[in-house]
mmCIF file of C-alpha atoms and ligand atoms in Angstrom:
data_model
loop_
_atom_site.group_PDB
_atom_site.id
_atom_site.type_symbol
_atom_site.label_atom_id
_atom_site.label_comp_id
_atom_site.label_asym_id
_atom_site.label_seq_id
_atom_site.Cartn_x
_atom_site.Cartn_y
_atom_site.Cartn_z
ATOM 1 C CA MET T 1 8.014 15.147 13.059
ATOM 2 C CA VAL T 2 4.453 13.890 12.743
ATOM 3 C CA SER T 3 3.924 10.483 11.180
ATOM 4 C CA VAL T 4 0.576 8.938 10.365
ATOM 5 C CA ALA T 5 0.653 5.205 9.610
ATOM 6 C CA ILE T 6 -2.251 3.784 7.634
ATOM 7 C CA ASP T 7 -2.337 0.027 7.178
ATOM 8 C CA GLY T 8 -4.992 -2.291 5.882
ATOM 9 C CA PRO T 9 -5.891 -4.810 3.201
ATOM 10 C CA SER T 10 -5.982 -4.215 -0.566
ATOM 11 C CA GLY T 11 -8.877 -2.209 -1.856
ATOM 12 C CA ALA T 12 -9.798 -0.552 1.454
ATOM 13 C CA GLY T 13 -9.239 2.834 -0.187
ATOM 14 C CA LYS T 14 -5.983 3.505 1.636
ATOM 15 C CA SER T 15 -4.128 5.205 -1.162
ATOM 16 C CA SER T 16 -6.914 7.443 -2.457
ATOM 17 C CA MET T 17 -7.860 8.475 1.096
ATOM 18 C CA ALA T 18 -4.249 8.896 2.158
ATOM 19 C CA LYS T 19 -3.395 11.079 -0.830
ATOM 20 C CA ARG T 20 -6.285 13.413 -0.140
ATOM 21 C CA LEU T 21 -5.709 13.505 3.606
ATOM 22 C CA ALA T 22 -2.026 14.282 3.144
ATOM 23 C CA ALA T 23 -2.906 17.181 0.849
ATOM 24 C CA GLU T 24 -5.430 18.590 3.340
ATOM 25 C CA LEU T 25 -3.182 18.167 6.360
ATOM 26 C CA GLY T 26 -0.033 19.389 4.587
ATOM 27 C CA TYR T 27 1.872 16.113 5.008
ATOM 28 C CA THR T 28 3.870 14.202 2.440
ATOM 29 C CA TYR T 29 2.128 11.092 1.196
ATOM 30 C CA VAL T 30 4.360 8.011 1.023
ATOM 31 C CA ASP T 31 2.963 4.993 -0.813
ATOM 32 C CA THR T 32 5.006 1.944 0.236
ATOM 33 C CA GLY T 33 2.931 -0.427 -1.924
ATOM 34 C CA ALA T 34 4.420 1.337 -4.971
ATOM 35 C CA MET T 35 7.880 0.234 -3.820
ATOM 36 C CA TYR T 36 6.827 -3.428 -3.582
ATOM 37 C CA ARG T 37 5.085 -3.094 -6.929
ATOM 38 C CA SER T 38 8.303 -1.763 -8.500
ATOM 39 C CA VAL T 39 10.270 -4.765 -7.269
ATOM 40 C CA GLY T 40 7.459 -7.040 -8.534
ATOM 41 C CA LEU T 41 7.547 -5.322 -11.928
ATOM 42 C CA TYR T 42 11.303 -5.752 -12.154
ATOM 43 C CA ALA T 43 10.989 -9.476 -11.401
ATOM 44 C CA LEU T 44 8.270 -9.937 -14.035
ATOM 45 C CA ARG T 45 10.302 -8.082 -16.646
ATOM 46 C CA ALA T 46 13.338 -10.194 -15.793
ATOM 47 C CA GLY T 47 11.245 -13.300 -16.464
ATOM 48 C CA LYS T 48 11.470 -14.468 -12.846
ATOM 49 C CA ASP T 49 8.720 -15.951 -10.717
ATOM 50 C CA PRO T 50 7.949 -13.253 -8.091
ATOM 51 C CA ALA T 51 7.297 -16.042 -5.562
ATOM 52 C CA ASP T 52 10.793 -17.492 -6.038
ATOM 53 C CA ASN T 53 12.555 -15.861 -3.077
ATOM 54 C CA ALA T 54 16.088 -16.800 -4.070
ATOM 55 C CA ALA T 55 15.645 -15.622 -7.670
ATOM 56 C CA VAL T 56 14.146 -12.295 -6.557
ATOM 57 C CA GLU T 57 16.807 -11.767 -3.900
ATOM 58 C CA ALA T 58 19.481 -12.253 -6.579
ATOM 59 C CA LEU T 59 17.905 -9.412 -8.587
ATOM 60 C CA LEU T 60 17.986 -6.867 -5.744
ATOM 61 C CA PRO T 61 21.554 -5.589 -6.398
ATOM 62 C CA GLN T 62 20.386 -4.606 -9.907
ATOM 63 C CA ILE T 63 17.470 -2.553 -8.595
ATOM 64 C CA HIS T 64 17.805 1.095 -7.783
ATOM 65 C CA LEU T 65 14.673 2.897 -6.626
ATOM 66 C CA ASP T 66 14.405 6.659 -6.338
ATOM 67 C CA ILE T 67 11.360 8.054 -4.631
ATOM 68 C CA LEU T 68 10.536 11.534 -5.856
ATOM 69 C CA LEU T 69 8.065 13.542 -3.837
ATOM 70 C CA LYS T 70 6.699 16.283 -6.081
ATOM 71 C CA ASP T 71 3.629 18.396 -5.251
ATOM 72 C CA GLY T 72 2.484 15.801 -2.734
ATOM 73 C CA THR T 73 2.554 13.071 -5.373
ATOM 74 C CA GLN T 74 5.022 10.244 -5.223
ATOM 75 C CA HIS T 75 6.852 9.095 -8.328
ATOM 76 C CA VAL T 76 8.898 5.936 -8.304
ATOM 77 C CA LEU T 77 11.912 5.725 -10.570
ATOM 78 C CA LEU T 78 13.032 2.169 -11.223
ATOM 79 C CA ASN T 79 16.607 2.392 -12.488
ATOM 80 C CA GLY T 80 15.814 5.877 -13.746
ATOM 81 C CA GLU T 81 12.489 5.007 -15.439
ATOM 82 C CA ASP T 82 9.292 6.524 -14.025
ATOM 83 C CA VAL T 83 7.163 3.400 -13.498
ATOM 84 C CA SER T 84 4.334 5.138 -11.616
ATOM 85 C CA SER T 85 1.727 4.016 -14.198
ATOM 86 C CA ALA T 86 3.230 0.645 -15.156
ATOM 87 C CA ILE T 87 3.077 -0.576 -11.541
ATOM 88 C CA ARG T 88 -0.719 -0.140 -11.387
ATOM 89 C CA ALA T 89 -1.436 -3.218 -13.550
ATOM 90 C CA GLU T 90 -3.365 -6.007 -11.802
ATOM 91 C CA GLU T 91 -0.608 -8.597 -12.435
ATOM 92 C CA VAL T 92 1.952 -6.248 -10.901
ATOM 93 C CA GLY T 93 -0.223 -6.055 -7.750
ATOM 94 C CA MET T 94 -0.119 -9.842 -7.457
ATOM 95 C CA ALA T 95 3.646 -9.827 -8.072
ATOM 96 C CA ALA T 96 4.023 -7.160 -5.361
ATOM 97 C CA SER T 97 2.129 -9.344 -2.941
ATOM 98 C CA ALA T 98 4.460 -12.259 -3.756
ATOM 99 C CA VAL T 99 7.701 -10.268 -3.381
ATOM 100 C CA GLY T 100 6.286 -8.694 -0.209
ATOM 101 C CA ALA T 101 6.508 -12.136 1.422
ATOM 102 C CA ASN T 102 10.254 -12.173 0.784
ATOM 103 C CA PRO T 103 12.271 -11.064 3.872
ATOM 104 C CA ALA T 104 15.175 -9.881 1.680
ATOM 105 C CA VAL T 105 12.851 -7.548 -0.227
ATOM 106 C CA ARG T 106 11.367 -6.171 2.993
ATOM 107 C CA ALA T 107 14.840 -5.493 4.417
ATOM 108 C CA PHE T 108 15.858 -3.863 1.112
ATOM 109 C CA LEU T 109 12.949 -1.370 1.293
ATOM 110 C CA LEU T 110 12.882 -0.686 5.033
ATOM 111 C CA ASP T 111 15.607 1.990 5.188
ATOM 112 C CA THR T 112 14.158 3.890 2.240
ATOM 113 C CA GLN T 113 10.791 3.992 4.012
ATOM 114 C CA ARG T 114 12.182 5.022 7.395
ATOM 115 C CA ASN T 115 14.425 7.680 5.867
ATOM 116 C CA LEU T 116 11.482 9.339 4.153
ATOM 117 C CA ALA T 117 9.827 9.875 7.542
ATOM 118 C CA LYS T 118 12.930 11.321 9.227
ATOM 119 C CA SER T 119 12.925 14.813 7.837
ATOM 120 C CA ARG T 120 9.289 15.565 7.023
ATOM 121 C CA ASP T 121 5.748 15.028 8.282
ATOM 122 C CA VAL T 122 4.439 11.970 6.497
ATOM 123 C CA LEU T 123 1.316 10.025 5.969
ATOM 124 C CA MET T 124 2.554 6.571 4.982
ATOM 125 C CA ASP T 125 0.361 3.738 3.808
ATOM 126 C CA GLY T 126 1.103 0.037 3.536
ATOM 127 C CA ARG T 127 0.664 -3.227 5.417
ATOM 128 C CA ASP T 128 3.278 -3.055 8.187
ATOM 129 C CA ILE T 129 3.821 0.668 8.746
ATOM 130 C CA GLY T 130 2.393 0.746 12.276
ATOM 131 C CA THR T 131 3.853 -2.637 13.229
ATOM 132 C CA VAL T 132 7.340 -2.591 11.681
ATOM 133 C CA VAL T 133 8.338 0.492 9.684
ATOM 134 C CA LEU T 134 7.218 3.258 12.061
ATOM 135 C CA PRO T 135 6.408 1.564 15.383
ATOM 136 C CA ASP T 136 6.491 4.990 17.070
ATOM 137 C CA ALA T 137 4.160 6.685 14.576
ATOM 138 C CA THR T 138 2.178 9.575 16.020
ATOM 139 C CA VAL T 139 -1.115 8.063 14.858
ATOM 140 C CA LYS T 140 -1.805 4.548 13.616
ATOM 141 C CA ILE T 141 -4.900 3.661 11.661
ATOM 142 C CA PHE T 142 -6.035 0.249 10.501
ATOM 143 C CA LEU T 143 -8.339 0.960 7.580
ATOM 144 C CA THR T 144 -10.471 -1.922 6.470
ATOM 145 C CA ALA T 145 -13.766 -2.999 4.899
ATOM 146 C CA SER T 146 -15.347 -6.381 4.190
ATOM 147 C CA PRO T 147 -13.962 -8.275 1.151
ATOM 148 C CA GLU T 148 -17.360 -7.863 -0.558
ATOM 149 C CA ALA T 149 -17.424 -4.086 -0.065
ATOM 150 C CA ARG T 150 -13.859 -3.773 -1.334
ATOM 151 C CA ALA T 151 -14.580 -5.986 -4.357
ATOM 152 C CA GLN T 152 -17.696 -3.948 -5.153
ATOM 153 C CA ARG T 153 -15.670 -0.712 -5.184
ATOM 154 C CA ARG T 154 -12.887 -2.219 -7.308
ATOM 155 C CA PHE T 155 -15.465 -3.656 -9.713
ATOM 156 C CA ALA T 156 -17.166 -0.262 -10.102
ATOM 157 C CA GLU T 157 -13.768 1.362 -10.690
ATOM 158 C CA LEU T 158 -12.876 -1.111 -13.457
ATOM 159 C CA GLN T 159 -16.279 -0.684 -15.090
ATOM 160 C CA ALA T 160 -15.939 3.100 -14.984
ATOM 161 C CA LYS T 161 -12.609 2.745 -16.787
ATOM 162 C CA GLY T 162 -14.376 0.682 -19.437
ATOM 163 C CA GLU T 163 -12.397 -2.442 -18.553
ATOM 164 C CA GLN T 164 -13.810 -5.959 -18.751
ATOM 165 C CA ALA T 165 -14.568 -7.089 -15.217
ATOM 166 C CA ASP T 166 -16.283 -9.923 -13.462
ATOM 167 C CA PHE T 167 -17.339 -9.394 -9.850
ATOM 168 C CA GLU T 168 -16.586 -12.951 -8.713
ATOM 169 C CA THR T 169 -13.065 -12.765 -10.191
ATOM 170 C CA VAL T 170 -12.402 -9.415 -8.511
ATOM 171 C CA LEU T 171 -13.635 -10.822 -5.175
ATOM 172 C CA ALA T 172 -11.512 -13.966 -5.565
ATOM 173 C CA ASP T 173 -8.422 -11.811 -6.284
ATOM 174 C CA ILE T 174 -9.071 -9.724 -3.180
ATOM 175 C CA ARG T 175 -9.459 -12.815 -1.011
ATOM 176 C CA ARG T 176 -6.280 -14.352 -2.450
ATOM 177 C CA ARG T 177 -4.265 -11.183 -1.818
ATOM 178 C CA ASP T 178 -5.686 -10.893 1.738
ATOM 179 C CA ASP T 179 -4.721 -14.476 2.383
ATOM 180 C CA GLN T 180 -1.190 -13.951 1.047
ATOM 181 C CA ASP T 181 -0.712 -10.717 3.001
ATOM 182 C CA THR T 182 -2.055 -11.962 6.339
ATOM 183 C CA HIS T 183 -0.450 -15.402 6.358
ATOM 184 C CA ARG T 184 3.101 -14.640 5.355
ATOM 185 C CA ALA T 185 5.835 -15.222 7.930
ATOM 186 C CA THR T 186 7.535 -11.832 7.576
ATOM 187 C CA ALA T 187 5.659 -8.667 8.534
ATOM 188 C CA PRO T 188 2.160 -10.076 7.965
ATOM 189 C CA LEU T 189 -0.722 -7.669 7.633
ATOM 190 C CA ARG T 190 -2.173 -7.176 11.095
ATOM 191 C CA ARG T 191 -3.545 -4.360 13.152
ATOM 192 C CA ALA T 192 -0.965 -2.883 15.557
ATOM 193 C CA ASP T 193 -2.165 -3.085 19.170
ATOM 194 C CA ASP T 194 -2.303 0.702 19.350
ATOM 195 C CA ALA T 195 -3.893 1.285 15.932
ATOM 196 C CA VAL T 196 -7.378 2.762 15.660
ATOM 197 C CA LEU T 197 -9.676 0.487 13.656
ATOM 198 C CA VAL T 198 -11.632 2.278 10.926
ATOM 199 C CA ASP T 199 -14.100 0.024 9.094
ATOM 200 C CA THR T 200 -15.671 1.609 6.018
ATOM 201 C CA SER T 201 -17.830 -1.337 4.861
ATOM 202 C CA GLU T 202 -21.027 0.632 5.410
ATOM 203 C CA LEU T 203 -19.692 4.077 4.462
ATOM 204 C CA ASP T 204 -19.390 5.894 1.157
ATOM 205 C CA ILE T 205 -16.219 7.717 0.133
ATOM 206 C CA GLU T 206 -17.100 11.063 1.693
ATOM 207 C CA GLN T 207 -18.178 9.475 4.977
ATOM 208 C CA SER T 208 -15.015 7.365 5.073
ATOM 209 C CA PHE T 209 -12.866 10.397 4.386
ATOM 210 C CA ALA T 210 -14.541 12.467 7.098
ATOM 211 C CA LEU T 211 -14.205 9.672 9.667
ATOM 212 C CA LEU T 212 -10.559 9.110 8.839
ATOM 213 C CA LYS T 213 -9.685 12.786 8.967
ATOM 214 C CA GLN T 214 -11.431 13.234 12.295
ATOM 215 C CA THR T 215 -9.716 10.153 13.710
ATOM 216 C CA ILE T 216 -6.302 11.558 12.768
ATOM 217 C CA LEU T 217 -7.063 15.037 14.109
ATOM 218 C CA ASP T 218 -8.270 13.511 17.392
ATOM 219 C CA HIS T 219 -4.917 11.754 17.856
ATOM 220 C CA ILE T 220 -2.276 14.321 16.888
HETATM 221 O O1 LIG S 1 -1.002 -1.217 -1.435
HETATM 222 P P1 LIG S 1 -0.723 -1.931 -2.721
HETATM 223 O O2 LIG S 1 -1.894 -2.677 -3.291
HETATM 224 O O3 LIG S 1 -0.072 -1.049 -3.750
HETATM 225 O O4 LIG S 1 0.367 -3.026 -2.331
HETATM 226 C C1 LIG S 1 0.724 -4.073 -3.223
HETATM 227 C C2 LIG S 1 1.246 -5.264 -2.423
HETATM 228 O O5 LIG S 1 2.490 -4.917 -1.824
HETATM 229 C C3 LIG S 1 0.359 -5.706 -1.275
HETATM 230 O O6 LIG S 1 -0.562 -6.716 -1.643
HETATM 231 C C4 LIG S 1 1.323 -6.213 -0.231
HETATM 232 O O7 LIG S 1 1.533 -7.586 -0.351
HETATM 233 C C5 LIG S 1 2.611 -5.523 -0.562
HETATM 234 N N1 LIG S 1 2.920 -4.517 0.458
HETATM 235 C C6 LIG S 1 3.559 -4.933 1.603
HETATM 236 N N2 LIG S 1 3.914 -4.021 2.555
HETATM 237 C C7 LIG S 1 3.640 -2.719 2.406
HETATM 238 C C8 LIG S 1 2.957 -2.272 1.251
HETATM 239 C C9 LIG S 1 2.596 -3.211 0.296
HETATM 240 O O8 LIG S 1 3.816 -6.105 1.771
HETATM 241 N N3 LIG S 1 4.030 -1.864 3.346
#
């Protein structure tokens, strides 16, 4: 089985690139961030602080996640409810980052992630795919861009959706999430020693996509 691991910070374009690449290469796209977001959403709905490790760990037995892979698109069912849109809210992203620092949550999701890669070719994106989840991945990519470039893209996206946005707030959120993801004790965001670094700070979407695709093709 071929597995492509794509890790990197928030807003580097991992999921949009990964989705498109998976479709072109005929692999199944697995979005692990969506799993952390689902746990974060459950904690918020239960009225718990996502950063309270003990409280979130106590919720885990009540959480059942089903990952449906339909037409190359992943749907996450949280106790039977399709939460694929609900998990995209900004506050759910922050909650995901908080529960992602919880070792019990990481252990809870690890088997699901590994099992998805056992019987199919996958392109999996996240923070620790190349370092922890699939250490023997066929190709590992660390996709990144400067915080400013990532904030600029996110800001443009929010504006295009007609949402109220302030560049400095978007940048501060990105920096806070980077800090949380890189400094946590369990599975911190870092480039695997054997991952290829792809920095898209100076590239537009099409250039980034072309570089990423070529990098993968060169390594499989
Ligand atoms: O990629 P996405 O923004 O959906 O991820 C949301 C959060 O989930 C991240 O900020 C990160 O803290 C956490 N996450 C993680 N490990 C992964 C994927 C996501 O810790 N493999």
